[in-house]
Coordinates of C-alpha atoms in Angstrom, one line a residue:
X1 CA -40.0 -182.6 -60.9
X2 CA -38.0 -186.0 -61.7
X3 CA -36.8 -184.8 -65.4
X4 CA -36.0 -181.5 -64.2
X5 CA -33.7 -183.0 -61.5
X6 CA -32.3 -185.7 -64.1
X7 CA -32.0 -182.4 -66.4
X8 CA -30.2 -180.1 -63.3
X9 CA -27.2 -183.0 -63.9
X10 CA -27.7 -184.1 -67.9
X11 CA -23.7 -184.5 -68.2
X12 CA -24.2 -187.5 -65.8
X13 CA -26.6 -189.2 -68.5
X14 CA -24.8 -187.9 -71.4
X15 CA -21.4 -189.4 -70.1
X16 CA -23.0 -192.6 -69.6
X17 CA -24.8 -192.6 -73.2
X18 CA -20.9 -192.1 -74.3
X19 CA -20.3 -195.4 -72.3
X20 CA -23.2 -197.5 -73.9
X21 CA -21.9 -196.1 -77.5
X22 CA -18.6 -197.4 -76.8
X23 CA -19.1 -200.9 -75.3
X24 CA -21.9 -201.3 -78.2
X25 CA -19.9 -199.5 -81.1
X26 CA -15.9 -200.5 -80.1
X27 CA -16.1 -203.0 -77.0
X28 CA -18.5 -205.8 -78.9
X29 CA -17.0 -205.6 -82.5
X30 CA -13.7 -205.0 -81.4
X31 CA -12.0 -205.1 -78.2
X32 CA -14.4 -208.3 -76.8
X33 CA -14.0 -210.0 -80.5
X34 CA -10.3 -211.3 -79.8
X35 CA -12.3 -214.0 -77.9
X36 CA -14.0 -215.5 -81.4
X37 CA -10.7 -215.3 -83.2
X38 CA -9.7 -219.2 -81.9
X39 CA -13.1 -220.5 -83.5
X40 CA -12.9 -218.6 -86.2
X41 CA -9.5 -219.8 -87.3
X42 CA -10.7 -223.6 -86.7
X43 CA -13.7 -223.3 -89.0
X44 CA -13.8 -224.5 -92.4
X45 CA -11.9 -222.7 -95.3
X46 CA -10.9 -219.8 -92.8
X47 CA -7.6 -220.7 -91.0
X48 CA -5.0 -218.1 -89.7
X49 CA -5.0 -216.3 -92.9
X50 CA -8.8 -215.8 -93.2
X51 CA -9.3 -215.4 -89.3
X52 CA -6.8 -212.2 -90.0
X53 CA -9.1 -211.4 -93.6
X54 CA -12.3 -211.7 -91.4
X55 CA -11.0 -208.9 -88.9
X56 CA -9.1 -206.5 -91.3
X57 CA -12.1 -206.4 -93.2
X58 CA -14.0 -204.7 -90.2
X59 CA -11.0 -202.9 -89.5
X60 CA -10.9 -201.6 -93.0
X61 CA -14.4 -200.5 -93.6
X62 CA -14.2 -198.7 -89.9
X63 CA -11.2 -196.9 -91.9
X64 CA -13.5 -196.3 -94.8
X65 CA -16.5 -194.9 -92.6
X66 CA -13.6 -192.5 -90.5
X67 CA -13.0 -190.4 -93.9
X68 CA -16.8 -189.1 -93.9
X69 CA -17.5 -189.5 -90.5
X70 CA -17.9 -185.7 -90.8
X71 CA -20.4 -185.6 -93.6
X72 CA -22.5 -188.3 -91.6
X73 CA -22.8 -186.2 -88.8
X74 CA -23.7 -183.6 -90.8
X75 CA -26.7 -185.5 -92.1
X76 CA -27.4 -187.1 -89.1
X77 CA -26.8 -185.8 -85.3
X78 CA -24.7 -187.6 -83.1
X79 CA -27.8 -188.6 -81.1
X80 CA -29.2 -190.7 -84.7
X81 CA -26.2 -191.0 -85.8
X82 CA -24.5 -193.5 -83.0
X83 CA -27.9 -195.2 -83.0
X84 CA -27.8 -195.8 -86.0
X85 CA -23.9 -197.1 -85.7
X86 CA -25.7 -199.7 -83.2
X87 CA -27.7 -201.2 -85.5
X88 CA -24.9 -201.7 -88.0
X89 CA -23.5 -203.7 -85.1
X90 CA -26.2 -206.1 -84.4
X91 CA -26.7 -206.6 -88.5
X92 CA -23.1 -207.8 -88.8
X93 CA -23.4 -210.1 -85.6
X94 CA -26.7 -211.0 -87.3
X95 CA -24.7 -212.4 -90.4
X96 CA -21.7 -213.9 -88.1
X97 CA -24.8 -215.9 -86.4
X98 CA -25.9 -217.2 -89.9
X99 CA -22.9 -217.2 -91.5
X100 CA -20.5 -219.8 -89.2
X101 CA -19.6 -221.9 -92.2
X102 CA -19.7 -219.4 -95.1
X103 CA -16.1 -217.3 -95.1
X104 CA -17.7 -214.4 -97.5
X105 CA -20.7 -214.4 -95.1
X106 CA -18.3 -213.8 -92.2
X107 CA -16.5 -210.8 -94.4
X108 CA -19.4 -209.4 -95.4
X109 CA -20.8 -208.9 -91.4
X110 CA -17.5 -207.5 -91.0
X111 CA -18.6 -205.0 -93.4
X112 CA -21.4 -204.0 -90.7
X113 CA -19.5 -204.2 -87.4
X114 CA -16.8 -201.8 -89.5
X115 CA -19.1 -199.2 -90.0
X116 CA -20.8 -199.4 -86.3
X117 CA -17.4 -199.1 -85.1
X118 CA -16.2 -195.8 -87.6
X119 CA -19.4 -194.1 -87.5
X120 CA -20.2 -194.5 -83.8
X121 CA -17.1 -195.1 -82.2
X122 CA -14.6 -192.9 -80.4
X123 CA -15.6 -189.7 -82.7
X124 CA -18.6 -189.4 -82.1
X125 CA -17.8 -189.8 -78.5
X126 CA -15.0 -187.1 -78.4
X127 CA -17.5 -185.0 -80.1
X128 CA -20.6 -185.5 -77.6
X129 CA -18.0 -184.7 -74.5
X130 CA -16.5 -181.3 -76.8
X131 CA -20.0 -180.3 -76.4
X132 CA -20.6 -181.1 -73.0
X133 CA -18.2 -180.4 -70.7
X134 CA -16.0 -177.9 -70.2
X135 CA -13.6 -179.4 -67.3
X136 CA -12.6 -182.4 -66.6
X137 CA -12.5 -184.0 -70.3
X138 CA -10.2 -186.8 -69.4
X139 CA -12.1 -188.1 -66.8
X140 CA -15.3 -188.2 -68.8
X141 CA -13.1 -189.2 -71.9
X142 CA -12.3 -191.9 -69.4
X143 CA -15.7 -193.1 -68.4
X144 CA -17.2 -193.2 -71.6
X145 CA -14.1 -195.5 -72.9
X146 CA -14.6 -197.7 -69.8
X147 CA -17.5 -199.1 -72.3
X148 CA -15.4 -201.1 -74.5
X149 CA -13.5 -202.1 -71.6
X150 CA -16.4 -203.4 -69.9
X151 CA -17.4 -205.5 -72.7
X152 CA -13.8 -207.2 -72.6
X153 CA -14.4 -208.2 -69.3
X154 CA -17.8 -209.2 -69.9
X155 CA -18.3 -211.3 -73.0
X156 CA -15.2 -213.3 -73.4
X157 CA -16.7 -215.9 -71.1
X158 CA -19.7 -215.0 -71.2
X159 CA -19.2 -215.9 -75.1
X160 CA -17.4 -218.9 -74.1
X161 CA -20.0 -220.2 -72.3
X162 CA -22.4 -219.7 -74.4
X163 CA -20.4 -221.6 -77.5
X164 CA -20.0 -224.4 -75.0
X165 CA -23.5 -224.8 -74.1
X166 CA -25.0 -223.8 -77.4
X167 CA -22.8 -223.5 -80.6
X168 CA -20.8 -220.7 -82.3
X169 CA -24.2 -219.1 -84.1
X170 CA -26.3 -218.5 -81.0
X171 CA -23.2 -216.8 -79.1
X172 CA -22.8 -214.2 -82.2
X173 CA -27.0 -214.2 -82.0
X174 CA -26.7 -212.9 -78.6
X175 CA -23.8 -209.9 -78.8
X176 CA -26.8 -209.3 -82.5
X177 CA -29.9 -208.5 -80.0
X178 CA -27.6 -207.0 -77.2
X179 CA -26.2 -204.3 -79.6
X180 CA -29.5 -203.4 -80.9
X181 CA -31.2 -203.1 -77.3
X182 CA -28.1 -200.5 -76.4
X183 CA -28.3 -199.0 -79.5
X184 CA -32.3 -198.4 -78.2
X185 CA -31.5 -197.0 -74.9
X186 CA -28.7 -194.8 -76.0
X187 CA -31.0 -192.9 -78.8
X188 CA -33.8 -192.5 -75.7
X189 CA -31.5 -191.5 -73.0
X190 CA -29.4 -189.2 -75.4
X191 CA -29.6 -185.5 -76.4
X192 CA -27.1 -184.2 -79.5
X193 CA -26.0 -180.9 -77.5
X194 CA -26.6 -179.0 -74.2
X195 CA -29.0 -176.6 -76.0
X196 CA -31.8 -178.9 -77.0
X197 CA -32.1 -178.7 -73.1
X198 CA -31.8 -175.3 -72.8
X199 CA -28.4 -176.1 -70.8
X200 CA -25.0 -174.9 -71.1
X201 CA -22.0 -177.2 -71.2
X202 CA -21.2 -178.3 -68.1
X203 CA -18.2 -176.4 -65.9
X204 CA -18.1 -177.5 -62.7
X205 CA -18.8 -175.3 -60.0
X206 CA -19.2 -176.0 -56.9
X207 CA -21.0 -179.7 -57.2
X208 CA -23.9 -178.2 -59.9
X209 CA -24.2 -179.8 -63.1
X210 CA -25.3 -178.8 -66.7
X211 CA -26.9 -175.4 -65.6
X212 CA -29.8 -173.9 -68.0
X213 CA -29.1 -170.8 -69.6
X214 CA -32.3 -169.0 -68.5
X215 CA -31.1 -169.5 -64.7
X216 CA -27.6 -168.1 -64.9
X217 CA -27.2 -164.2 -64.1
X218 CA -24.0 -163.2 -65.7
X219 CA -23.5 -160.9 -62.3
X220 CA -23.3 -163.9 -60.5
X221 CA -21.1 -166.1 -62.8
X222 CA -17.9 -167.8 -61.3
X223 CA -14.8 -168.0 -63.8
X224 CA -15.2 -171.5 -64.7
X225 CA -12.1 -174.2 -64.5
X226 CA -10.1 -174.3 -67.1
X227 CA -10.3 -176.7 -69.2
X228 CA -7.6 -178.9 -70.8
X229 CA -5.7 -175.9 -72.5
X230 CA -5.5 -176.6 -76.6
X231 CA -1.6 -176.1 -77.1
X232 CA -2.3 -174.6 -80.9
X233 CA 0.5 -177.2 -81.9
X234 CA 2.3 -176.3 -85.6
X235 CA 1.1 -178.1 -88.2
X236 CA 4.3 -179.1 -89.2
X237 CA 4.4 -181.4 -86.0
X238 CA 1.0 -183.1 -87.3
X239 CA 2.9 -185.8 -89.6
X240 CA 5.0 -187.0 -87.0
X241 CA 2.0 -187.2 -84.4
X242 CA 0.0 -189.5 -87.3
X243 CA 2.2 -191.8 -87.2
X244 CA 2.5 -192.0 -83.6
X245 CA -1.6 -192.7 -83.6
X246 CA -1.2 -195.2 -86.6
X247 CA 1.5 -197.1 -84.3
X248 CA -0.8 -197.0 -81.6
X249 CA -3.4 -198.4 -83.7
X250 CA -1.2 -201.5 -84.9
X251 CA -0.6 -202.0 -80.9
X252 CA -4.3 -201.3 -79.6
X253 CA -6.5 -203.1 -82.4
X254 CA -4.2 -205.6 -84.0
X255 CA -2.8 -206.7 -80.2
X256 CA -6.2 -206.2 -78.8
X257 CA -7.8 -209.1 -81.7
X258 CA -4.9 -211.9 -81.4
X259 CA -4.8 -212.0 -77.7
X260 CA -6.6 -215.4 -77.4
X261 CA -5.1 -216.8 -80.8
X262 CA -1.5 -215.9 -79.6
X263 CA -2.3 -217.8 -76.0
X264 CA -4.0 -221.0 -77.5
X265 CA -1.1 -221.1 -80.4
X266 CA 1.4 -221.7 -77.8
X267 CA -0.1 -224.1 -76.3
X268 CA -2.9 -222.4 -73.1
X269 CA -6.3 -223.7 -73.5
X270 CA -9.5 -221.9 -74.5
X271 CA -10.6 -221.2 -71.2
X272 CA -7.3 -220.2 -70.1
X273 CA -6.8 -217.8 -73.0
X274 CA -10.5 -216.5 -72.5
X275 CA -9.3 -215.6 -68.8
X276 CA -6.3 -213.6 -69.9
X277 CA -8.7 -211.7 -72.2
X278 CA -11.1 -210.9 -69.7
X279 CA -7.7 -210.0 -67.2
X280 CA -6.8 -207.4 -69.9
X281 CA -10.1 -206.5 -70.6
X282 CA -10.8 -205.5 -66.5
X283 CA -7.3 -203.6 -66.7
X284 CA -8.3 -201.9 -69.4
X285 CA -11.8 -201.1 -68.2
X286 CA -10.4 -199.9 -64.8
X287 CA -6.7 -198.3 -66.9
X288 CA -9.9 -196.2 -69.2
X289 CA -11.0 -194.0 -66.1
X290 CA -7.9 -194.1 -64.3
X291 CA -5.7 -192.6 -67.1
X292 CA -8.5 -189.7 -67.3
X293 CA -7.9 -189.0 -63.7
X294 CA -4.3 -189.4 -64.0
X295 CA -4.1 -187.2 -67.1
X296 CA -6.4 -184.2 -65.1
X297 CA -4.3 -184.8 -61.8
X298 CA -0.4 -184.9 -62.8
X299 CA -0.8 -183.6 -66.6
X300 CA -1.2 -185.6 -70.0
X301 CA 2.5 -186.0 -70.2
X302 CA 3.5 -187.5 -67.7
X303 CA 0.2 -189.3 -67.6
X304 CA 1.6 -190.4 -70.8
X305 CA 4.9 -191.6 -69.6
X306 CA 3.4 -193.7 -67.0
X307 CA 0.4 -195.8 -69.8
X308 CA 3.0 -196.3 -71.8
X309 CA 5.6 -197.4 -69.4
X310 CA 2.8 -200.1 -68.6
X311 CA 1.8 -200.6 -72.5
X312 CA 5.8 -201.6 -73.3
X313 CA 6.2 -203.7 -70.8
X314 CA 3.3 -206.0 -70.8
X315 CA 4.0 -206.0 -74.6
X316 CA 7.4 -207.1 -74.1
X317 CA 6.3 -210.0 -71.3
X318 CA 3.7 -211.3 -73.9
X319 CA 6.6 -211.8 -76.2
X320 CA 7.8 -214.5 -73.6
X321 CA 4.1 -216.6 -74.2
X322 CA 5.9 -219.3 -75.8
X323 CA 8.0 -220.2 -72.4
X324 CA 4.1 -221.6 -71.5
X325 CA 4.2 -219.6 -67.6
X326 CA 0.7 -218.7 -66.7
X327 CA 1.3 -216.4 -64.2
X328 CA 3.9 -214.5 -66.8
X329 CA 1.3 -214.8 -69.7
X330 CA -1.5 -213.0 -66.9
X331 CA 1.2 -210.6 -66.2
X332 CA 1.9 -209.5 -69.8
X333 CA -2.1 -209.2 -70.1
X334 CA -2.6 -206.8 -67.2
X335 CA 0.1 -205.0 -67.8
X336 CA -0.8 -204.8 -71.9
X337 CA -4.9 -203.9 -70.9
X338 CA -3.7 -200.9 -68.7
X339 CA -1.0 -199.7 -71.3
X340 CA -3.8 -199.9 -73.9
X341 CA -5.9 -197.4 -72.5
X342 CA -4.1 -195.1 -74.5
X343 CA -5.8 -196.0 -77.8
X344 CA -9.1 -194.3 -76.1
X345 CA -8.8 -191.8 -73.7
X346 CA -5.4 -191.0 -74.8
X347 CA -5.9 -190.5 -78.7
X348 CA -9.2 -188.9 -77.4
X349 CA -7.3 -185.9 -74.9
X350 CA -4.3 -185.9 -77.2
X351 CA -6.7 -184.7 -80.2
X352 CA -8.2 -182.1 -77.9
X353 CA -5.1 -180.6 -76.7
X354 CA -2.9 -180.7 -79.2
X355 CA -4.9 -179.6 -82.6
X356 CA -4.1 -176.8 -83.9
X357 CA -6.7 -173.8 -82.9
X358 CA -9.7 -173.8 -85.1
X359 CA -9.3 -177.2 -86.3
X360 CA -10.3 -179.2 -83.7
X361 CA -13.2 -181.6 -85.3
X362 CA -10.7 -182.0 -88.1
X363 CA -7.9 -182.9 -85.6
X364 CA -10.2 -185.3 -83.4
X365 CA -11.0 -187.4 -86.5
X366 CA -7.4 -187.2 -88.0
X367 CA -6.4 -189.0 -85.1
X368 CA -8.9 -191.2 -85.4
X369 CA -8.4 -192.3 -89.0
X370 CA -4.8 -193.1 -88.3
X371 CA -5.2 -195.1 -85.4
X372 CA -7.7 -196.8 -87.5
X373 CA -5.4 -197.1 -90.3
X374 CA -2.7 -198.7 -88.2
X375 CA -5.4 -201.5 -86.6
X376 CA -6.4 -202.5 -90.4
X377 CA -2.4 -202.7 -91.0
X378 CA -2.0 -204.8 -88.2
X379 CA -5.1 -206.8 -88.4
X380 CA -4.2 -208.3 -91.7
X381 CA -0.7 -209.0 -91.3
X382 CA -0.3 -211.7 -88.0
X383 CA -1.9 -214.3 -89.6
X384 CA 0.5 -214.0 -92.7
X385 CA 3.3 -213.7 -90.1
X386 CA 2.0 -216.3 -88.2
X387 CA 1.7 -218.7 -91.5
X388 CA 5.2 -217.7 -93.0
X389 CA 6.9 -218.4 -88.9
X390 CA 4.8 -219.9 -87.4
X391 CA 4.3 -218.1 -84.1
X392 CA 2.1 -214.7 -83.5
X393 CA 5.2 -214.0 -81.8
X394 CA 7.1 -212.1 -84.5
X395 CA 3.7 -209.6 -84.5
X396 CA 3.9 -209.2 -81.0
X397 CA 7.7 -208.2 -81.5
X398 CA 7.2 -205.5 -84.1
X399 CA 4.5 -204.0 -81.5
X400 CA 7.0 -203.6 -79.1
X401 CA 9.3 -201.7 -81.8
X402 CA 6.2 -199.2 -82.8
X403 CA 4.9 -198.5 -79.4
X404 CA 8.6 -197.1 -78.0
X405 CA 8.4 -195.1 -81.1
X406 CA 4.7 -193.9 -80.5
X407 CA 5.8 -193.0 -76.8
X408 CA 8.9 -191.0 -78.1
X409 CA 7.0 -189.2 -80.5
X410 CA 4.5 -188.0 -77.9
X411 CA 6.2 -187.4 -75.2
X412 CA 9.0 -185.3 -77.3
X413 CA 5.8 -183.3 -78.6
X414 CA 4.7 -182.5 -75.4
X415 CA 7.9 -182.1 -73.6
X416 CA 8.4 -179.3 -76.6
X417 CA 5.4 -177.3 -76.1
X418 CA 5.7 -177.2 -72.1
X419 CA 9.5 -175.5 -73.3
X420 CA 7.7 -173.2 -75.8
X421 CA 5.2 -172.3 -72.6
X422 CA 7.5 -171.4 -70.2
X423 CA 9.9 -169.7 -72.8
X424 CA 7.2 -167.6 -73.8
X425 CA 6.2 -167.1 -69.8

């Protein structure tokens, strides 16, 4: 009687299996991680150059995994498959724990936390919420991406405690057995697609959930709501949209990881830096489900207009860190975790909407690979910045330049097909 209640409303569990695959897959090996990247840099043989090494090396290899992300989950489901992600993630905290003063150990579990993040990241995510809901994408695309959000909030001083108290090893020890208990839960709670159930996708009427086939009588069917409508954009636009998601990527990893590093380099202490981590973390977690309302209420481009507003302007206030203002440096954070949603739920409903028809699952992890691409560009180059300038400033300045260029680029796309709509109205 329980199950087939649970069952009456799987969409609910599903959507929160998307969440525990994203704060286990994205928000412990990447958007949390920023808060290691101060010890890091002070350890042994690793410095600013080898604290950027250590991160484009994850960033790389969740590049790497994103080019046969499709074959995987053709020899896997995406129920195995993310679980399987999860326990690439606790094997590379694993290492980090054993591997504090051995710079190839530290690379090589960034070898593992790079493929948890490719394999069971944002794609396989996207994918599970294509097959499971048929209205309101953005909003789900916007809980399950409150994951990685939640773990910004969470273990920055949760991690910082847990250095003070115990050491470096037992904090990366802890985010080890954390991963692989998630990783647990999400392959129990989990199913790969409404049929294993015997469900449809869900469609929203009037307050039912996932509905099983058997049940429906086509006589009594409702049109459902549409979904968000796929625009069939021309692939000639693709290009241009690529590098929009690789510009976003530079913006969304490589700003995401230096956050602490940029605070404490100019002169704000660990704990202060860990605070305006965990600031843009909680605007990020609450700017994830937020922007997936906001794109299903007022539309995804002016949805898009308003994140990126946000995203340009705390970028441009963090450029001021070096005046040493608290209350400036929290504002650039809050307003930099809200803008960032974008590299989740928006890459996620921009790859939906705007793929061309029929190639969908190719579009969703083009997207993907790009905004990957740019975080391994921008991963490796602030520390070489950093070294030849001697501020993370000058990184934080040419992410200001790429993300007015991603938001012309996507709102011009958008603004073009709404004219081809009502042209052809």
């Amino acid at each position: 009687m329980a199950f087939a209640k649970i069952k009456q409303h799987y969409e609910v569990v599903v959507a929160f299996c998307c969440f525990l695959i994203l704060f286990t897959n994205i928000g412990l090996p990447s958007t949390s991680f920023s808060v290691y990247q101060p010890y890091l840099v002070d350890l042994p043989g690793v410095g600013h150059s080898g604290g950027s090494i250590i991160v484009s090396v994850r960033t790389f290899v969740s590049l790497l995994a994103m080019l046969v992300v499709g074959r995987y989950y053709d020899l896997l489901d995406c129920r195995a498959g993310a679980c399987l992600a999860s326990v690439f993630v606790s094997i590379g905290f694993l290492l980090y724990s054993l591997n504090t003063g051995n710079f190839p150990g530290l690379c090589a579990a960034s070898v593992f936390t790079g493929l948890g993040y490719g394999l069971g990241g944002m794609i396989a995510s996207t994918m599970l919420i294509n097959r499971w809901f048929r209205v309101n994408v953005a909003t789900v695309a916007g809980v399950a991406a409150v994951g990685s959000g939640v773990a910004a909030v969470i273990i920055p001083n949760s991690a910082v405690a847990l250095i003070d108290a115990f050491g470096l090893s037992s904090a990366f020890a802890f985010e080890a057995a954390l991963a692989l208990v998630l990783g647990a839960i999400t392959f129990a709670l989990l199913r790969n697609d409404p049929r294993d159930l015997g469900l449809k996708p869900y469609e929203g009427k009037a307050g039912e959930g996932s509905q099983t086939v058997d049940s429906r009588n086509a006589g009594e069917e409702k049109p459902a709501r549409k979904r968000h409508a796929n625009r069939d954009l021309s692939p000639k636009a693709m290009p241009l949209l690529l590098v929009a998601m690789v510009a976003i990527g530079c913006a969304s990893v490589g700003g995401g990881n230096y956050l602490a590093v940029l605070f404490t380099s100019e002169g704000f202490s660990a704990e202060s830096a860990a605070a305006m981590v965990a600031i843009s973390g909680a605007c990020l977690t609450v700017a994830k489900l937020a922007s997936g309302v906001v794109f299903d209420r007022v539309g995804t481009r002016n949805g898009s207009i308003a994140f990126f507003a946000l995203y340009i302007g705390g970028t441009a206030i963090l450029c001021l860190s070096d005046m040493g203002n608290t209350g400036l440096a929290g504002a650039g954070a809050f307003m930099f975790g809200l803008g960032m949603s974008l590299g989740t739920v928006g890459i996620s409903v921009w790859s939906i909407e705007l793929a061309p028809r029929g190639k969908e699952t190719r579009t969703i992890k083009n997207f993907q690979v790009c905004y990957a691409l740019g975080g391994f560009i921008f991963t490796f180059l602030p520390g070489f910045l950093t070294e030849a300038f001697g501020t993370y400033l000058v990184s934080y300045a040419i992410l200001l330049t790429l993300l007015v260029v991603a938001a012309a680029i996507i709102i011009s796309v958008y603004a073009a097909t709404e004219k081809r709509a009502k042209e052809a109205a």
